[in-house]
Coordinates of C-alpha atoms and ligand atoms in Angstrom, one line a residue:
M35 CA 78.3 28.7 -69.1
T36 CA 78.7 26.2 -67.1
R37 CA 82.4 25.0 -65.9
K38 CA 83.7 21.6 -65.0
V39 CA 85.7 21.1 -61.3
T40 CA 87.7 18.1 -60.5
I41 CA 88.8 18.0 -57.7
K42 CA 92.0 16.2 -56.5
P43 CA 92.3 13.2 -54.8
S44 CA 89.2 12.0 -55.2
N45 CA 89.0 12.6 -58.8
H46 CA 85.2 13.9 -58.3
V47 CA 83.6 16.2 -60.6
F48 CA 81.0 18.4 -60.2
H49 CA 80.1 21.7 -62.4
V50 CA 79.7 25.7 -61.3
N51 CA 77.3 27.6 -62.9
E52 CA 78.4 30.9 -64.6
G53 CA 78.6 33.6 -61.0
E54 CA 78.1 31.1 -58.7
T55 CA 81.6 29.8 -56.4
V56 CA 83.1 26.6 -56.5
L57 CA 82.1 25.5 -52.8
D58 CA 78.4 26.9 -53.5
A59 CA 78.5 24.7 -56.6
A60 CA 80.4 21.5 -54.6
L61 CA 77.3 22.0 -52.3
R62 CA 74.9 22.4 -54.8
E63 CA 76.0 19.0 -55.9
G64 CA 76.3 17.0 -53.0
L65 CA 79.8 16.9 -52.5
V66 CA 81.1 18.9 -49.7
I67 CA 84.4 20.9 -48.8
A68 CA 86.2 21.7 -45.4
Y69 CA 84.2 25.3 -45.1
G70 CA 83.5 27.7 -42.0
C71 CA 82.6 31.5 -42.5
R72 CA 81.3 31.4 -46.5
H73 CA 82.6 34.9 -46.8
G74 CA 86.2 34.9 -47.2
S75 CA 88.0 35.3 -43.5
C76 CA 88.3 32.0 -41.6
G77 CA 90.3 30.9 -44.9
T78 CA 89.0 26.8 -44.3
C79 CA 88.0 26.3 -47.5
K80 CA 91.6 26.9 -48.6
G81 CA 92.8 25.0 -51.3
R82 CA 95.3 24.4 -54.1
L83 CA 94.0 25.4 -57.8
L84 CA 96.0 23.0 -59.6
E85 CA 94.8 23.7 -63.4
G86 CA 92.3 27.1 -64.8
A87 CA 92.0 30.3 -63.4
V88 CA 89.7 31.8 -61.5
D89 CA 88.5 35.5 -60.3
Y90 CA 89.4 35.3 -56.6
G91 CA 86.8 37.4 -55.5
V92 CA 86.7 39.1 -52.4
Y93 CA 88.3 38.1 -49.2
Q94 CA 90.9 39.2 -46.2
E95 CA 93.9 39.2 -46.6
H96 CA 95.2 37.2 -43.1
A97 CA 92.5 34.2 -44.4
L98 CA 94.7 34.3 -48.1
S99 CA 97.9 36.2 -48.3
D100 CA 99.1 37.3 -51.5
A101 CA 102.2 35.1 -50.9
E102 CA 99.8 32.0 -50.8
R103 CA 98.0 33.1 -54.0
S104 CA 100.7 33.4 -55.5
A105 CA 101.9 29.8 -55.0
G106 CA 98.4 29.0 -56.2
M107 CA 96.1 28.6 -53.3
A108 CA 92.6 30.5 -53.5
L109 CA 89.8 30.5 -51.0
F110 CA 86.6 28.4 -52.6
C111 CA 83.8 30.2 -50.8
Q112 CA 84.7 33.0 -52.5
A113 CA 86.5 32.1 -56.3
R114 CA 84.3 31.6 -59.5
A115 CA 86.1 29.5 -62.3
L116 CA 87.1 31.3 -65.5
N117 CA 87.2 27.9 -67.1
D118 CA 87.4 24.3 -66.1
L119 CA 89.9 23.5 -63.1
V120 CA 91.1 20.8 -61.4
I121 CA 91.3 21.8 -57.5
E122 CA 92.9 20.2 -54.4
V123 CA 90.7 20.5 -51.1
R124 CA 90.2 18.7 -48.0
E125 CA 86.8 16.9 -49.0
V126 CA 84.4 16.4 -45.8
N127 CA 82.8 13.1 -46.7
A128 CA 80.0 13.2 -43.0
A129 CA 78.5 16.0 -44.2
K130 CA 77.7 14.5 -47.6
G131 CA 73.9 14.3 -48.4
I132 CA 72.7 16.6 -45.7
E133 CA 69.8 19.0 -47.7
I134 CA 70.6 22.6 -47.0
R135 CA 67.1 24.2 -46.1
T136 CA 65.4 27.6 -45.8
L137 CA 62.7 27.6 -43.4
P138 CA 60.5 29.5 -40.4
A139 CA 61.0 29.4 -37.4
R140 CA 59.1 30.6 -34.1
V141 CA 60.8 32.3 -30.7
H142 CA 60.1 30.0 -28.1
K143 CA 62.3 31.2 -25.7
M144 CA 64.6 33.9 -24.7
E145 CA 67.0 33.5 -21.7
R146 CA 69.3 36.2 -20.6
A147 CA 72.6 34.0 -19.3
A148 CA 75.1 37.2 -18.7
A149 CA 74.8 40.9 -19.5
D150 CA 75.9 40.4 -23.3
V151 CA 74.5 36.9 -23.8
M152 CA 71.4 35.4 -24.7
L153 CA 70.5 32.0 -25.3
L154 CA 67.7 31.3 -27.8
E155 CA 65.2 28.4 -28.6
L156 CA 63.8 28.4 -31.8
K157 CA 60.6 25.8 -32.6
L158 CA 60.3 24.5 -36.1
P159 CA 57.0 24.1 -37.9
A160 CA 55.2 21.2 -36.9
G161 CA 56.2 17.8 -39.2
E162 CA 60.1 19.8 -40.1
R163 CA 63.2 18.3 -38.8
L164 CA 66.3 20.1 -39.4
R165 CA 69.2 17.4 -40.6
F166 CA 72.6 18.7 -39.2
L167 CA 75.7 17.7 -37.4
A168 CA 76.8 18.7 -34.0
G169 CA 78.6 21.6 -34.2
Q170 CA 77.1 23.3 -37.5
Y171 CA 75.5 26.9 -37.9
I172 CA 72.7 28.2 -39.5
D173 CA 71.9 31.5 -41.4
L174 CA 69.4 33.8 -39.4
M175 CA 67.3 36.3 -41.6
L176 CA 65.9 39.2 -40.7
R177 CA 62.8 40.7 -42.8
D178 CA 65.0 43.6 -44.0
G179 CA 67.2 40.9 -45.4
T180 CA 70.2 41.4 -42.7
R181 CA 71.5 37.7 -42.2
R182 CA 73.8 36.9 -39.8
S183 CA 75.8 32.8 -38.8
F184 CA 74.8 31.3 -35.4
S185 CA 76.1 28.1 -34.2
M186 CA 73.3 25.4 -33.1
A187 CA 74.4 24.5 -29.2
N188 CA 71.7 21.8 -29.7
A189 CA 73.0 18.2 -30.7
P190 CA 70.6 16.7 -33.4
H191 CA 69.3 13.9 -31.2
D192 CA 68.1 16.9 -28.7
E193 CA 65.6 18.0 -31.8
A194 CA 62.6 19.6 -29.9
F195 CA 64.1 23.0 -30.0
L196 CA 67.2 25.0 -32.1
Q197 CA 69.2 26.2 -29.8
L198 CA 71.6 29.1 -30.1
H199 CA 73.6 31.6 -28.1
F200 CA 74.0 35.3 -28.7
R201 CA 76.7 37.6 -27.8
N202 CA 75.9 41.2 -28.0
Y203 CA 78.5 42.8 -30.7
G204 CA 76.2 46.3 -30.7
G205 CA 75.6 46.0 -35.1
P206 CA 72.2 45.3 -36.4
F207 CA 71.5 41.9 -35.5
S208 CA 72.3 42.2 -32.2
D209 CA 70.2 44.9 -31.6
Y210 CA 66.8 42.9 -32.9
I211 CA 67.9 40.1 -30.5
F212 CA 68.3 42.2 -27.2
G213 CA 66.5 45.3 -28.6
R214 CA 63.3 44.2 -30.1
M215 CA 62.8 40.5 -30.7
K216 CA 59.7 38.8 -28.5
E217 CA 58.4 35.3 -28.1
R218 CA 56.6 34.3 -30.7
D219 CA 58.6 35.9 -33.3
I220 CA 59.0 34.3 -36.3
L221 CA 62.6 34.2 -38.2
R222 CA 63.3 32.3 -41.4
F223 CA 67.1 30.6 -41.1
E224 CA 69.1 28.8 -43.8
G225 CA 71.5 26.0 -42.7
P226 CA 73.0 23.3 -41.9
F227 CA 76.3 25.1 -43.0
G228 CA 80.0 24.0 -42.0
T229 CA 82.3 21.9 -41.4
F230 CA 82.6 22.0 -37.7
F231 CA 81.6 18.7 -36.2
L232 CA 83.5 15.4 -34.7
R233 CA 85.3 13.9 -37.3
E234 CA 84.0 10.1 -36.1
D235 CA 86.3 8.0 -37.8
S236 CA 89.2 9.0 -35.8
T237 CA 90.2 7.6 -32.5
K238 CA 92.2 10.2 -31.3
P239 CA 91.5 12.2 -27.9
V240 CA 89.7 15.2 -28.3
V241 CA 90.7 18.8 -27.0
L242 CA 88.0 21.4 -27.4
L243 CA 88.6 25.2 -27.1
A244 CA 86.1 27.7 -26.4
S245 CA 85.6 31.2 -26.3
G246 CA 82.6 32.9 -25.4
T247 CA 79.4 31.8 -27.1
G248 CA 82.5 29.7 -29.0
F249 CA 80.9 27.2 -26.3
A250 CA 77.5 26.8 -28.3
P251 CA 79.1 24.3 -30.9
I252 CA 81.2 22.7 -28.4
K253 CA 78.4 22.0 -26.0
A254 CA 76.7 20.4 -29.2
I255 CA 79.8 18.0 -29.9
V256 CA 80.4 17.3 -26.4
E257 CA 76.4 16.3 -26.2
H258 CA 76.5 14.2 -28.9
V259 CA 79.7 12.5 -27.7
L260 CA 77.8 11.6 -24.6
H261 CA 74.7 10.7 -26.0
A262 CA 76.5 8.4 -29.0
G263 CA 78.4 6.8 -26.3
V264 CA 81.7 7.9 -28.4
R265 CA 84.7 6.5 -26.2
R266 CA 87.4 9.4 -26.3
P267 CA 88.9 10.9 -23.6
M268 CA 88.0 14.6 -24.0
A269 CA 89.1 17.9 -22.4
L270 CA 87.0 20.8 -22.9
Y271 CA 89.0 24.4 -22.3
W272 CA 86.4 27.4 -22.1
G273 CA 87.9 30.5 -22.0
C274 CA 86.3 33.6 -21.0
R275 CA 86.9 37.3 -19.5
T276 CA 85.3 37.2 -16.2
R277 CA 83.1 34.9 -14.3
A278 CA 79.8 36.0 -15.1
D279 CA 80.8 35.5 -18.8
L280 CA 80.9 31.3 -18.1
Y281 CA 77.1 31.7 -18.4
L282 CA 76.4 28.0 -18.2
N283 CA 79.4 27.0 -16.3
E284 CA 77.4 24.7 -14.1
L285 CA 76.7 22.2 -17.5
P286 CA 80.5 21.3 -18.1
E287 CA 80.8 21.0 -14.3
R288 CA 78.2 18.2 -14.5
W289 CA 79.5 16.8 -17.5
R290 CA 83.0 16.2 -15.3
R291 CA 81.6 15.0 -12.1
E292 CA 78.9 12.7 -14.2
H293 CA 81.0 11.8 -17.4
G294 CA 84.8 12.2 -17.0
V295 CA 84.7 15.1 -19.1
R296 CA 88.0 17.0 -18.3
Y297 CA 86.8 20.5 -18.0
V298 CA 89.0 23.6 -17.2
P299 CA 87.4 27.3 -17.4
V300 CA 90.2 29.6 -18.2
L301 CA 89.2 33.9 -17.0
S302 CA 91.5 36.5 -19.0
E303 CA 90.4 39.2 -16.9
P304 CA 88.9 38.0 -13.6
L305 CA 87.4 40.6 -11.4
R306 CA 88.1 41.2 -7.9
G307 CA 84.8 40.5 -6.6
D308 CA 84.8 36.8 -8.8
G309 CA 87.0 35.3 -6.1
W310 CA 88.6 33.0 -8.6
S311 CA 90.9 30.8 -7.6
G312 CA 91.1 28.8 -11.2
R313 CA 93.1 29.4 -14.4
T314 CA 93.9 33.0 -15.8
G315 CA 95.6 34.1 -18.9
L316 CA 94.7 33.1 -22.3
V317 CA 92.5 29.7 -22.8
H318 CA 94.9 28.6 -25.4
H319 CA 97.8 29.2 -23.6
A320 CA 96.4 27.0 -20.6
V321 CA 96.0 24.2 -23.5
M322 CA 99.3 24.5 -24.3
A323 CA 100.9 24.3 -20.7
D324 CA 98.6 21.3 -19.9
F325 CA 99.9 19.4 -23.3
P326 CA 103.2 20.1 -24.7
D327 CA 102.8 17.3 -26.9
L328 CA 99.8 17.7 -28.9
S329 CA 101.1 15.4 -32.0
G330 CA 98.4 12.2 -31.0
Y331 CA 95.1 14.4 -30.9
Q332 CA 92.4 16.3 -32.4
V333 CA 91.9 19.9 -31.4
Y334 CA 88.7 21.8 -31.9
A335 CA 88.3 25.2 -32.0
S336 CA 85.9 27.7 -31.6
G337 CA 84.8 31.4 -30.9
A338 CA 86.9 34.6 -31.2
P339 CA 88.6 35.1 -34.2
A340 CA 92.1 36.1 -32.6
M341 CA 91.5 32.7 -30.2
V342 CA 91.0 31.0 -33.1
E343 CA 94.1 32.0 -35.1
A344 CA 96.1 31.8 -32.0
A345 CA 95.5 28.7 -31.0
H346 CA 96.1 27.6 -34.6
A347 CA 99.4 29.3 -35.2
D348 CA 100.9 28.1 -31.4
L349 CA 99.5 24.9 -31.4
T350 CA 100.8 23.7 -34.5
S351 CA 104.2 25.2 -34.2
R352 CA 104.3 24.5 -30.5
C353 CA 103.1 21.6 -29.3
G354 CA 103.2 19.6 -32.9
L355 CA 99.3 19.4 -33.6
P356 CA 99.0 18.4 -37.5
E357 CA 97.6 21.4 -39.5
D358 CA 95.0 18.8 -40.6
E359 CA 94.2 17.4 -36.9
L360 CA 93.0 21.5 -36.2
Y361 CA 89.0 21.9 -36.9
S362 CA 87.8 25.5 -36.1
D363 CA 85.1 27.7 -36.2
A364 CA 86.0 31.0 -35.9
F365 CA 83.4 33.7 -35.5
T366 CA 83.9 36.0 -37.8
P367 CA 81.9 39.0 -38.3
Y368 CA 80.0 39.5 -41.2
V369 CA 81.6 41.0 -44.3
P370 CA 79.1 41.2 -47.5
T371 CA 80.8 39.5 -50.6
G372 CA 80.1 40.0 -54.5
G373 CA 82.2 41.2 -57.0
T374 CA 86.1 41.1 -57.6
A375 CA 89.1 41.8 -55.6
Ligands
FAD548 C1 80.3 30.2 -39.1 C2 80.0 31.3 -38.0 C3 79.0 30.8 -36.8 C4 79.0 32.1 -35.7 N1 78.6 31.4 -34.5 C5 78.3 32.4 -33.6 C6 77.7 32.0 -32.4 O1 77.0 31.2 -31.9 N2 77.1 32.8 -31.6 C7 77.7 34.4 -31.5 O2 77.6 34.9 -30.7 N3 78.4 34.6 -32.8 C8 78.3 33.9 -33.8 N4 79.0 34.1 -34.7 C9 79.1 35.6 -35.1 C10 78.0 36.7 -35.4 O3 77.2 36.0 -36.6 C11 78.4 37.7 -35.7 O4 78.9 38.3 -34.7 C12 77.4 38.6 -36.4 O5 77.8 39.6 -37.9 C13 77.0 39.6 -35.3 O6 76.3 40.3 -36.1 P1 75.6 41.9 -35.5 O7 74.8 42.5 -36.4 O8 75.5 42.2 -34.3 O9 77.0 42.9 -35.7 P2 78.2 43.4 -36.9 O10 77.3 44.3 -37.6 O11 78.1 42.4 -37.9 O12 79.3 43.9 -36.3 C14 79.3 45.0 -35.2 C15 80.8 45.2 -34.9 O13 80.9 44.0 -33.8 C16 81.7 43.5 -35.0 N5 82.0 42.2 -34.5 C17 80.5 41.2 -35.3 N6 81.2 39.8 -34.5 C18 82.5 40.1 -33.8 C19 83.1 38.9 -33.6 N7 82.7 37.2 -34.1 N8 84.1 39.0 -32.9 C20 84.9 40.5 -32.9 N9 83.8 41.7 -33.0 C21 82.8 41.5 -34.1 C22 82.2 43.7 -36.1 O14 83.9 43.9 -36.8 C23 81.6 45.1 -36.0 O15 82.5 46.4 -35.5 C24 79.3 33.0 -35.6 C25 80.2 33.7 -36.9 C26 80.1 32.4 -38.3 C27 81.3 32.9 -38.9
FES549 S1 87.3 32.1 -46.2 FE1 86.1 30.7 -46.7 S2 84.5 29.6 -45.9 FE2 85.5 30.7 -44.6

């Protein structure tokens, strides 16, 4: 049985099939609501249930607290409609009409950029193109069905290869990438997903905040901005543990020299041998020190979930960043979902 869902305040309507999540149904019908991980971990798809009832699905407590659930909130990447619904969510028109596809891709180039970081270039089949927005991600799938999310590090205009930056987390996907993968291997992927991309209807200055391989979607966004000639002041803060972890440091240094992008690398645990004289500590603390008033800014944060969560809490409560001007892509670990909590 299908259920009708009405989105407020737009009054857009779509229909959810039995067993389908509200987010999947919206995407299938070409409506995009803000979302990230799609497995109940990041909280980006959180919205208000104004009428109707849902099965809340499986999710992490930190993404939706019991108090928020009692106050009528739900995670729409997990929620399944039990009757007709009226919901209030953030809609994202810029991603409308971009088809989510499943395609094969060939491993064109692998490059070890740091001890636990691999850069990968994937080649699509001849004649195929992937439409996406700079900052979005894909799900890579192995033959055995293992599936993980990775952000594309290239902007759409630079379409010869899909570029990905992998950290070694020691799980099955990392074992494949860092242990068994060879050039010319064929992978399948689905995408593009997510709503982490520059909101181009704003003229506000931008602070970009990356930790570790969270640099990948930020790289795509900066390259898109430089290519498209978007004229908004940009400051990029990249946090890593040691100097070796700033695996593409030359690139943002070049953006700084050639394009006036303010670039501040921040190391949390520099080694004595690093000879580091730059900023140290938590990357979002460096932003807070330099931008005590963020009320007129947009902030884009990606990478470690702990960094994204802390940046969200501190930048909104202590620097006046409006809640709806923080856009984030938390690299939450994969959690199998389905069934009910
Ligand atoms: C939207 C999105 C975009 C992402 N983009 C990227 C990307 O561009 N580059 C990238 O390197 N990763 C990215 N990730 C994270 C990546 O998808 C996961 O880390 C993936 O689970 C790793 O797979 P695995 O099989 O190696 O490890 P898993 O078996 O999934 O995990 C192994 C262990 O590592 C821990 N772990 C896994 N991921 C993380 C993490 N991110 N932080 C802390 N602990 C973790 C797990 O809890 C577990 O204990 C992204 C995640 C999301 C949701
Ligand atoms: S919690 Fe729903 S998209 Fe992450």
